[in-house]
Coordinates of C-alpha atoms and ligand atoms in Angstrom, one line a residue:
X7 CA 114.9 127.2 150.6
X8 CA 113.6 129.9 152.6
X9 CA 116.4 130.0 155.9
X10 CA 119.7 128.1 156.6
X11 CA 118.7 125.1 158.9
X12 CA 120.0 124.5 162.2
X13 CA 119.8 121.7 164.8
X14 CA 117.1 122.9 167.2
X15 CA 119.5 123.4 170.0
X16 CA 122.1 125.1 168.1
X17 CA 119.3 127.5 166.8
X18 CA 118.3 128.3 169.7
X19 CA 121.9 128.8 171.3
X20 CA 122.2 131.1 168.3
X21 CA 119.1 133.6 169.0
X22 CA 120.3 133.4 173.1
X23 CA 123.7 134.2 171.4
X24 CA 122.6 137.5 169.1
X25 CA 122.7 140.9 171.2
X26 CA 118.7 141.3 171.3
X27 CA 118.5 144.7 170.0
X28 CA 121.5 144.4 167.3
X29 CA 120.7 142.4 164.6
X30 CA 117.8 140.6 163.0
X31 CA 119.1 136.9 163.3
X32 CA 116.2 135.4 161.2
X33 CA 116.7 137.8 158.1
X34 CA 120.3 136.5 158.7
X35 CA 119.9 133.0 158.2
X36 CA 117.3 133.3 155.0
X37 CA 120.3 135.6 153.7
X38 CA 123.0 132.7 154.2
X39 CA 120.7 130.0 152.3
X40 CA 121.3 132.5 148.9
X41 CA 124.7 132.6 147.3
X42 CA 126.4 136.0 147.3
X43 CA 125.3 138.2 144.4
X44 CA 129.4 139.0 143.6
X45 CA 132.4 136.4 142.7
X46 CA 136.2 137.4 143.8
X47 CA 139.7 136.2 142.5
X48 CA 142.8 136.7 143.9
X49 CA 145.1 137.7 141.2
X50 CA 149.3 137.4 142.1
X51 CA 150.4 140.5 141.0
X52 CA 154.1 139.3 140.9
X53 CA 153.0 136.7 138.1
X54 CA 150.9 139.3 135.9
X55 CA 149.5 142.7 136.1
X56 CA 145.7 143.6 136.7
X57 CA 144.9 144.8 132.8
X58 CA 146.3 141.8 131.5
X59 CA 144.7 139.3 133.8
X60 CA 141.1 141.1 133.5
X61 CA 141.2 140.8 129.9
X62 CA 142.6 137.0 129.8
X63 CA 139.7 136.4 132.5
X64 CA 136.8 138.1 130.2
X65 CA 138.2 135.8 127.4
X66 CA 137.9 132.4 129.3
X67 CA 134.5 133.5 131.1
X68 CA 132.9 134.9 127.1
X69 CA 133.9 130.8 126.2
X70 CA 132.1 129.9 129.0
X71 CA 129.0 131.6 128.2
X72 CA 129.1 130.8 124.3
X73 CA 128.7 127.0 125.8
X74 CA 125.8 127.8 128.9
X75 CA 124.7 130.7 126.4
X76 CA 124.2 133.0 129.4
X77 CA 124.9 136.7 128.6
X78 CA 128.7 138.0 129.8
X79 CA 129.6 138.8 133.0
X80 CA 131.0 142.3 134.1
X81 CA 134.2 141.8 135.7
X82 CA 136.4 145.0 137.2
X83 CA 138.8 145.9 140.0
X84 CA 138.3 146.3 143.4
X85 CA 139.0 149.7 144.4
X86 CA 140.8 149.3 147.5
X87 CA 141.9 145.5 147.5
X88 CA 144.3 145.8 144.2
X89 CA 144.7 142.2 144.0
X90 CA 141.0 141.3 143.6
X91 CA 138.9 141.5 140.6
X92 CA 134.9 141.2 140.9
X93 CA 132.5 139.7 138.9
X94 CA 129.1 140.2 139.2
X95 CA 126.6 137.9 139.5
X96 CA 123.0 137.5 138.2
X97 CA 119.6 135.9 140.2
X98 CA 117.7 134.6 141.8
X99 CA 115.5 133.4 138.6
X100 CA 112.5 131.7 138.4
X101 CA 112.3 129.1 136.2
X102 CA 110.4 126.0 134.8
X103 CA 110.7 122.9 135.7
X104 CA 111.7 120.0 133.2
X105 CA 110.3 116.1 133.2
X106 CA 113.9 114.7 133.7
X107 CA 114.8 115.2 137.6
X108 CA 118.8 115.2 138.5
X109 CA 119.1 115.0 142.3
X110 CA 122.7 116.0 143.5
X111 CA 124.1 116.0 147.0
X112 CA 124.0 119.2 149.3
X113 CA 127.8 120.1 148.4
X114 CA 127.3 119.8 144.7
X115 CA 124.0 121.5 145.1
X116 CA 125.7 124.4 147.1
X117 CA 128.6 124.7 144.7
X118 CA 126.1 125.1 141.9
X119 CA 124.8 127.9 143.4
X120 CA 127.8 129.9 143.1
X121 CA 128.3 129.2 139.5
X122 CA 129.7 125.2 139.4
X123 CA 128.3 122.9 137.2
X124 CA 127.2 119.6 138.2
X125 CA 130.3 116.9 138.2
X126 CA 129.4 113.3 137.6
X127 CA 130.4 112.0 141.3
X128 CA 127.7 114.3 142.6
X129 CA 125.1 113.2 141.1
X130 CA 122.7 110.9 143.0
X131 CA 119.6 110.2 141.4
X132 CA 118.8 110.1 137.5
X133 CA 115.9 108.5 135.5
X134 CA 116.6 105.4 134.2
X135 CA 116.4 106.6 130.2
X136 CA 119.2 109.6 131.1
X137 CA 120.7 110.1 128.1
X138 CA 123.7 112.2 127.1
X139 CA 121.9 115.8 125.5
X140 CA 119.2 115.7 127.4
X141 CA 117.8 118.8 129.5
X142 CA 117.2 117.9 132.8
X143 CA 116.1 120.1 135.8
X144 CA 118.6 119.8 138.8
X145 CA 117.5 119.5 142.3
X146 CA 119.8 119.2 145.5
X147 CA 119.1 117.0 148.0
X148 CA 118.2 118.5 151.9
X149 CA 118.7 115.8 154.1
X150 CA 121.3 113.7 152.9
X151 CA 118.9 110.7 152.6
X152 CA 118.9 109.9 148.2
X153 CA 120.9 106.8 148.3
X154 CA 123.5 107.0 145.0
X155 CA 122.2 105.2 142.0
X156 CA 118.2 105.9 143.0
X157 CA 115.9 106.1 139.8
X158 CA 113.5 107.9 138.8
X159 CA 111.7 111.3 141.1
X160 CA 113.3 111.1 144.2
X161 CA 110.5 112.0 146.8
X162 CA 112.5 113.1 149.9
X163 CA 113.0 116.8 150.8
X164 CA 115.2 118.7 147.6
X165 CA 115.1 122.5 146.2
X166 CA 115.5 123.6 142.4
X167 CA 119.5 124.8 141.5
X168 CA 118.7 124.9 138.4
X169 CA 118.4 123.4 134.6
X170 CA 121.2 122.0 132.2
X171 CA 122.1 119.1 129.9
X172 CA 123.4 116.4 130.4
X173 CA 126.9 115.1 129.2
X174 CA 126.2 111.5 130.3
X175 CA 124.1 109.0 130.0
X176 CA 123.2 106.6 133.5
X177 CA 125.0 103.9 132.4
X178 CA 128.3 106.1 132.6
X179 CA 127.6 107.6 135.7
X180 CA 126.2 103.9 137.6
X181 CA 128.5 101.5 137.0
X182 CA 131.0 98.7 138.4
X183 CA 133.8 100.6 138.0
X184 CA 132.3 103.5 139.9
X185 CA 131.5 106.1 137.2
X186 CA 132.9 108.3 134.9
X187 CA 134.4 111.9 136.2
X188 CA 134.4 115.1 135.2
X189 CA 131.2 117.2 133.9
X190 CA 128.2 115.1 134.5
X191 CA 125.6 118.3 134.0
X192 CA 126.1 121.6 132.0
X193 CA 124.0 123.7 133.7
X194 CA 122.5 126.1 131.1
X195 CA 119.9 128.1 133.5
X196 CA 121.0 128.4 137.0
X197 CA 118.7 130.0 139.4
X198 CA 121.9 132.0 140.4
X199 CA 124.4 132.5 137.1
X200 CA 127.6 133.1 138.2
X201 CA 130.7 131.8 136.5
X202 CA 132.0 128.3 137.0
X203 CA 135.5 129.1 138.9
X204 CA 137.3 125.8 139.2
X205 CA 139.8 125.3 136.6
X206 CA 140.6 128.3 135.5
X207 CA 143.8 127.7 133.6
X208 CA 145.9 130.6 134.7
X209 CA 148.8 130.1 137.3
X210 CA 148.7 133.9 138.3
X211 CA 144.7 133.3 139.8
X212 CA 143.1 132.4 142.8
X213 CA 139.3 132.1 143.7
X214 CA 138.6 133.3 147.0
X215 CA 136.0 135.5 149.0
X216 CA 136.2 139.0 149.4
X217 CA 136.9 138.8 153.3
X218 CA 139.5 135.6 153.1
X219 CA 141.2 138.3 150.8
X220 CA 141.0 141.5 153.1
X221 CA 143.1 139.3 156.2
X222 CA 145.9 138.8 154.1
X223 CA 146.0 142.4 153.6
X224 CA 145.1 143.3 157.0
X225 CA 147.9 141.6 158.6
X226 CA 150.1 143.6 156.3
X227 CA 152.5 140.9 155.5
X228 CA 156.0 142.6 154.2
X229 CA 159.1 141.1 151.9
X230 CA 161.9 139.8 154.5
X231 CA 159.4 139.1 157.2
X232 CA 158.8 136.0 159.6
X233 CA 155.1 135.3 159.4
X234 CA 153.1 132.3 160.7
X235 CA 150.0 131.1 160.0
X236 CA 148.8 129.1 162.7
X237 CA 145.9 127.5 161.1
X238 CA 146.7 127.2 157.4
X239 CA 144.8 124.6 155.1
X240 CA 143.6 124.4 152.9
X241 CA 146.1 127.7 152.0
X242 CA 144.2 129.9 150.8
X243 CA 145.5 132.5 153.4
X244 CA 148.9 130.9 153.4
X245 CA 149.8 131.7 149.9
X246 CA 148.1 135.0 149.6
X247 CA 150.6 135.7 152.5
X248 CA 153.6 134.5 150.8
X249 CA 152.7 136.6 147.7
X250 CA 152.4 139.4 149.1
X251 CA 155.5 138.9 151.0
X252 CA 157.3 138.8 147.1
X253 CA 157.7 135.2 147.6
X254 CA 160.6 136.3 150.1
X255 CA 161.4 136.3 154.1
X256 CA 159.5 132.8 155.4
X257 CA 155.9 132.1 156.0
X258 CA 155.4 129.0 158.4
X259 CA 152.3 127.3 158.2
X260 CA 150.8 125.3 160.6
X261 CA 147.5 123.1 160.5
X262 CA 146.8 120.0 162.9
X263 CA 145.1 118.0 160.1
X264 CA 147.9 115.4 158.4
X265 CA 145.8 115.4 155.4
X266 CA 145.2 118.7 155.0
X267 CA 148.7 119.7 156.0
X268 CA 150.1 117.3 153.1
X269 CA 147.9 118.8 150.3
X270 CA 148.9 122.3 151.8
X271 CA 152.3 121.3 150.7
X272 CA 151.2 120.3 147.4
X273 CA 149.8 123.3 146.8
X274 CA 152.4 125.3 147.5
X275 CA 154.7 123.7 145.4
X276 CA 152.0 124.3 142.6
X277 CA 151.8 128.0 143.3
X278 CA 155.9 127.7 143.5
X279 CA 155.9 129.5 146.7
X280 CA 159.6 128.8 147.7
X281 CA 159.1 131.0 150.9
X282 CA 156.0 128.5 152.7
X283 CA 157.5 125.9 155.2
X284 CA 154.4 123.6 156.1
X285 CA 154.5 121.6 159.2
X286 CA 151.2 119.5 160.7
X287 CA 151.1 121.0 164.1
X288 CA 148.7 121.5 166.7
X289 CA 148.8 125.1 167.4
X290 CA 147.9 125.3 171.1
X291 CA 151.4 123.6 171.4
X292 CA 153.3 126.0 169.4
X293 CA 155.0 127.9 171.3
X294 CA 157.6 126.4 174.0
X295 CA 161.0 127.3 175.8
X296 CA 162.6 124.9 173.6
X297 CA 162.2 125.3 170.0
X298 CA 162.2 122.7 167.1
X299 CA 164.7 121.8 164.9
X300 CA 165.7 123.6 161.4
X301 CA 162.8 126.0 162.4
X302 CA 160.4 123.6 163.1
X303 CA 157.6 124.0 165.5
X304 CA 157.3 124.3 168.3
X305 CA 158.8 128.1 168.3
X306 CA 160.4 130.4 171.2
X307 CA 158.2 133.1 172.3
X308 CA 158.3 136.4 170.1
X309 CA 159.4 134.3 166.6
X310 CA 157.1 136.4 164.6
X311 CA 156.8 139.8 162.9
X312 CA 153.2 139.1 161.9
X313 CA 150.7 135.9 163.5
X314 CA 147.2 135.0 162.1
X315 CA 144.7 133.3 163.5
X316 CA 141.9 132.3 160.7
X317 CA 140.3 130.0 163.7
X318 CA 138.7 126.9 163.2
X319 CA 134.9 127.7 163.8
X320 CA 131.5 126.6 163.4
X321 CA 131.7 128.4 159.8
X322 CA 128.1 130.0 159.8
X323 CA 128.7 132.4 157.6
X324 CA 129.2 130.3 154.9
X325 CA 127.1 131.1 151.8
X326 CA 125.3 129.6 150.3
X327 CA 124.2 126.7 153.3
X328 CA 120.8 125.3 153.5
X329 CA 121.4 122.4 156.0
X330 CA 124.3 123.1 158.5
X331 CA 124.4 119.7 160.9
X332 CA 126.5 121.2 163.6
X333 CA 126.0 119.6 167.0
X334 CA 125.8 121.9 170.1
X335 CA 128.5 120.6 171.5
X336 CA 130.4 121.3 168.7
X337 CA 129.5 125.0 168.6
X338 CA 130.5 125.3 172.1
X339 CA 133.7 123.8 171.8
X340 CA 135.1 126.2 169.1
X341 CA 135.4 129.3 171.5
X342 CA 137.6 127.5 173.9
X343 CA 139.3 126.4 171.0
X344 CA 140.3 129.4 169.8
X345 CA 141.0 130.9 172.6
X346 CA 143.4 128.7 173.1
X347 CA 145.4 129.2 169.8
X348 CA 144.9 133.1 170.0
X349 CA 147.0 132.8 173.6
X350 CA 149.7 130.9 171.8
X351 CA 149.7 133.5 169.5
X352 CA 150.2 136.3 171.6
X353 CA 153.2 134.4 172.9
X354 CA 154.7 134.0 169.6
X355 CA 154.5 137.3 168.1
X356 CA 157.0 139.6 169.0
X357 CA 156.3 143.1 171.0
X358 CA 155.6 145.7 167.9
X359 CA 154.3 143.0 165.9
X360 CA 150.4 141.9 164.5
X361 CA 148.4 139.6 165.0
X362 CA 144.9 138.5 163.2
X363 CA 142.5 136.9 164.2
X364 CA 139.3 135.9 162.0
X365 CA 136.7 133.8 161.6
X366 CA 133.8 132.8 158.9
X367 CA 131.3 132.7 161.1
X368 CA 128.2 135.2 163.1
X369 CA 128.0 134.0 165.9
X370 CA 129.3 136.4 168.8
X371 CA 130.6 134.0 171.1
X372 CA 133.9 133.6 168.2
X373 CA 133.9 136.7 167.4
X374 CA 133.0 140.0 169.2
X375 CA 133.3 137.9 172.7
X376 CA 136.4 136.3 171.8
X377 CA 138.2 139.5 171.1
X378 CA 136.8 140.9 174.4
X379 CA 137.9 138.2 176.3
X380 CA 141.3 138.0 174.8
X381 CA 141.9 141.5 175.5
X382 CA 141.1 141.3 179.3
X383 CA 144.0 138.2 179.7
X384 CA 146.4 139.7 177.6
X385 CA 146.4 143.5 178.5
X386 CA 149.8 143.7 176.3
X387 CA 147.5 143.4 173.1
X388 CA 146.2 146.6 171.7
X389 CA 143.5 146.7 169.4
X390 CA 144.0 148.5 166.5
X391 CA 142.6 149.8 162.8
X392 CA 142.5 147.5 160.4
X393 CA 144.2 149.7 157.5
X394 CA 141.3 149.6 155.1
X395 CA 137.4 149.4 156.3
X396 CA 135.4 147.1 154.3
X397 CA 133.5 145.3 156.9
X398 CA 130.7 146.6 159.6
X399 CA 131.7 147.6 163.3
X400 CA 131.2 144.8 165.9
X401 CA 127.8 143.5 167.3
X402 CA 126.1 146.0 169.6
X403 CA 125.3 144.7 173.0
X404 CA 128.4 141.9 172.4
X405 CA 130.4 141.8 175.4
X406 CA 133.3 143.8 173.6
X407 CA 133.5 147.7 175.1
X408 CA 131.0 149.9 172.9
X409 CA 134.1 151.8 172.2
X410 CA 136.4 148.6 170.6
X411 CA 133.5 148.1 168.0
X412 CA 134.1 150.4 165.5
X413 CA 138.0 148.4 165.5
X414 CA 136.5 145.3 164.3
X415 CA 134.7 144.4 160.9
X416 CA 131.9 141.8 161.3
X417 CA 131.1 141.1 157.3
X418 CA 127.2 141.0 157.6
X419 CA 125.5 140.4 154.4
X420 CA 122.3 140.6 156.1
X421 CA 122.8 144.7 156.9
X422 CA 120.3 147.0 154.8
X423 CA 122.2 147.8 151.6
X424 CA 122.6 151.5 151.4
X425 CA 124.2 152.0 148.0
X426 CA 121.7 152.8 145.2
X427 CA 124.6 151.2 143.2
X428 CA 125.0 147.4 143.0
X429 CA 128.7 147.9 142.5
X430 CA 129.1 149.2 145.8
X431 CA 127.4 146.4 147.2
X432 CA 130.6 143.9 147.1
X433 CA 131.9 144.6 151.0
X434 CA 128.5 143.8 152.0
X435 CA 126.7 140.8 150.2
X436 CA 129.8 138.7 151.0
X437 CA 130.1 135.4 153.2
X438 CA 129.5 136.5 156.9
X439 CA 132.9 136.7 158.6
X440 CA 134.8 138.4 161.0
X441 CA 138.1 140.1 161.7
X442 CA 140.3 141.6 164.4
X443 CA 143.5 143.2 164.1
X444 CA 146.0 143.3 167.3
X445 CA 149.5 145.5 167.7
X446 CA 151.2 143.9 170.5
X447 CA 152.9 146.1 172.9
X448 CA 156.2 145.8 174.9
X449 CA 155.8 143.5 177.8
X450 CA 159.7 142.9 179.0
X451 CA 158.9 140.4 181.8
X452 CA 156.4 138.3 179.2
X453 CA 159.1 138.1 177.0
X454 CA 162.4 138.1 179.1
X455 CA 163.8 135.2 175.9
X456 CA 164.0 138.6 173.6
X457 CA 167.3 140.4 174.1
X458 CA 166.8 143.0 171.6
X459 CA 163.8 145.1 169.7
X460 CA 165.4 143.9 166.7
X461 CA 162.8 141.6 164.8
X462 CA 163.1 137.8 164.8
X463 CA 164.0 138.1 161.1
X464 CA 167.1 139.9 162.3
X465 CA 168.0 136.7 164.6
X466 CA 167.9 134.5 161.6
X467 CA 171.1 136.9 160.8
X468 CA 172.2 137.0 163.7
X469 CA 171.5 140.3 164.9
X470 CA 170.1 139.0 168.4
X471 CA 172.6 137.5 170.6
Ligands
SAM20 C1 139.2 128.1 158.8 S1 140.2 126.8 158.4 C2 141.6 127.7 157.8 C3 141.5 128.1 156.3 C4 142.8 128.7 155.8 N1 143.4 129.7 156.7 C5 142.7 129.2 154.4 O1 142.6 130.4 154.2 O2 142.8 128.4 153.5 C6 140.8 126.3 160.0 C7 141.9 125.2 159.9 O3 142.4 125.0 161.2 C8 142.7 123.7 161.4 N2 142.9 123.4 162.8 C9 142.0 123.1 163.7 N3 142.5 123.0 165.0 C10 143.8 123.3 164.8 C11 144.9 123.4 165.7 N4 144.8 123.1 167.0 N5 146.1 123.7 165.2 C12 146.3 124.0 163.9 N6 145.3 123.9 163.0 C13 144.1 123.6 163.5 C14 141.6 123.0 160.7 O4 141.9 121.6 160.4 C15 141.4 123.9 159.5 O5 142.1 123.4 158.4

């Protein structure tokens, strides 16, 4: 695949969109198609220390490569974030094709790229005489269009991820009761080789990307604290947050999805964060004059220490996407969106406190404009330093002041890498995405409900009257 692909009007709302002068859009979009050429996990350094869990992580990644027989991967620290461990990744390769043709779905065919290998349910096309041991080529599927259970070469539009073996035969994977599960393809010669991050069987570890990690860290999260996360499934965010926090104080974690909001829950109770309360809520609405019950939403202006916003958006800095479907009107819809959640926000976190807010997206509109525009309506929000600097400054030409840019990180893995070194490369060829960090300042008559400067974890005790 040579760029990610975009409706036509959403495309073209995107170059109208970019700052002309700024940033090379096109180079941007062939960038997102590729996977990032680093892997990140989250380790929770109250469960385990960073030694230990680099060395139980080399273990279970040199098993994984006795059985792909790819050469070992280099795995070490990052030097700022001390939770996060990097491994490095290998590709693109070129490589031949095979006579046996796998076609997988987009998803499956995107998660391969970063390192997955292919699991039964994905799998939408295979010849008729698949056995188990064969080597097969692996191709993704562009448009959607290979109908499950096709034989034979499938002659719509598909790319190469990759070769591998397979572990079953047709028969398993097409079948009246719907298929076996679990590895359907060992993929032996990615085009990209990274390692296969699902399943790790460690409590103390957490895949996530480099970014995701840095707003946890960011918002500065600290044991005691009242912190909300206004936008919290799956969790990833959420229970970085609460570890951070020494699994103490309370995080309250919102998301308007039922159904991501229940397996939230769940996976808190995995992690056995004790200090999470989940609630499906719609955050616009969370903030009222009355609050809920048992510290339920909604909440009473000022609730918070710490707020973050990791807004829904049209998640264009996803890597790697070949296809994104997005509708125009779905684009447009996610500024006033967030907009919308980052006022509530303001509301709800008390003067002195932070707020977040971040996105996994490029386009300007949800980020560098969204900032601006917040800043005008709420001139009680100062933005501030984030208090490391791994990202970019803001877009040029954005509508946010030339002066506010160098206070926001835009992660743009399209930027020239500088570095001779590919290990300083892993701030940069990460996911695009975005973040802004807020102080809010004293503002009496916004927040006439707040008696005292004492923070709201002092009025769980008592301390405001
Ligand atoms: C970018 S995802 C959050 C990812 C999450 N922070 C993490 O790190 O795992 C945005 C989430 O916001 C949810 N959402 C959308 N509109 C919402 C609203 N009005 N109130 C609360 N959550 C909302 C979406 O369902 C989605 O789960």
């Amino acid at each position: 695949m040579e760029e990610l692909q975009l409706q036509p009007d959403v495309h073209t709302a995107l170059v109208e969109s970019f700052p002309k002068n700024s940033s090379n859009l096109s180079h941007l979009l062939k960038i997102l198609c590729r996977p990032p050429l680093f892997s990140t996990l989250r380790i929770n350094l109250q469960l385990t220390d960073i030694t230990t869990a680099i060395e139980a992580l080399r273990g279970v990644l040199a098993e994984q490569c006795k059985l792909t027989g790819m050469a070992e991967f280099t795995l070490y620290q990052h030097p700022v974030i001390d939770d996060c461990i990097i491994i490095e990744n290998r590709g693109p390769f070129s490589l031949p094709q095979v006579e046996k043709e796998i076609v997988v779905d987009l998803s499956c065919g995107m998660a391969v790229l970063r390192g997955a290998n292919v699991f039964a349910q994905g799998i939408m096309a295979c010849p008729q005489n698949l056995r188990a041991g064969d080597t097969v080529s692996v191709f993704s599927d562009l448009d959607g269009k290979c109908l499950k259970g096709f034989a034979g070469k499938y002659p719509g539009r598909k790319f190469h991820v990759g070769n591998g073996v397979a572990q079953v035969a047709r028969s398993d994977l097409f079948n009246a009761s719907g298929g076996v599960r679990g590895i359907g393809i060992l993929m032996t010669q990615p085009v990209y080789e990274a390692p296969a991050m699902n399943d790790l069987p460690f409590p103390w570890v957490f895949s996530q990307n480099l970014p995701s990690m840095a707003c946890a860290h960011f918002l500065g999260p600290q044991p005691g604290e009242r912190v909300l996360d206004m936008c919290a499934a799956p969790g990833g965010k959420t229970s970085h947050i609460a570890a951070l926090m020494k699994n103490s104080g309370v995080v309250v974690a919102l998301e308007k999805s039922s159904e991501r909001a229940s397996k939230m829950s769940n996976l808190m109770e995995k992690l056995g964060l004790d200090n999470v309360k989940c609630f499906q809520f719609d955050s616009t609405k969370a903030v009222s004059d009355i609050s809920g019950p048992d510290d339920s939403p909604p909440y009473l202006p000022a609730s918070f220490d710490r707020v973050l916003v990791d807004a829904p958006c049209s998640a264009l800095g996803q890597r790697p996407c070949a296809v994104n479907r997005l509708s125009l009107n779905q684009l447009k819809s996610y500024p006033v969106l967030q907009h919308k959640i980052l006022l509530s926000a303001v509301q709800l976190v008390r003067p002195g406190g932070v707020l977040v807010y971040s996105t996994c997206t490029v386009c300007v509109d949800e980020n560098e404009d969204q900032v601006a525009r917040l800043l005008t309506k709420c001139p009680d929000l100062e933005l501030c330093d984030a208090p490391h600097k791994l990202g970019g400054p803001g877009l040029p030409g954005s509508k946010l002041k030339s002066e506010l840019l160098s206070k926001v990180q835009r992660f743009d893995p399209s930027i020239q890498l500088t570095q001779p070194d590919v290990r300083e490369c892993y701030n940069v060829d990460t996911i695009g995405f975005f973040i802004a960090v807020f102080r809010k300042r004293s503002s009496p008559d916004v927040y006439q409900h707040v008696k005292s400067e004492g923070s709201p974890g002092d009025k769980r005790q008592g301390k405001i009257t």
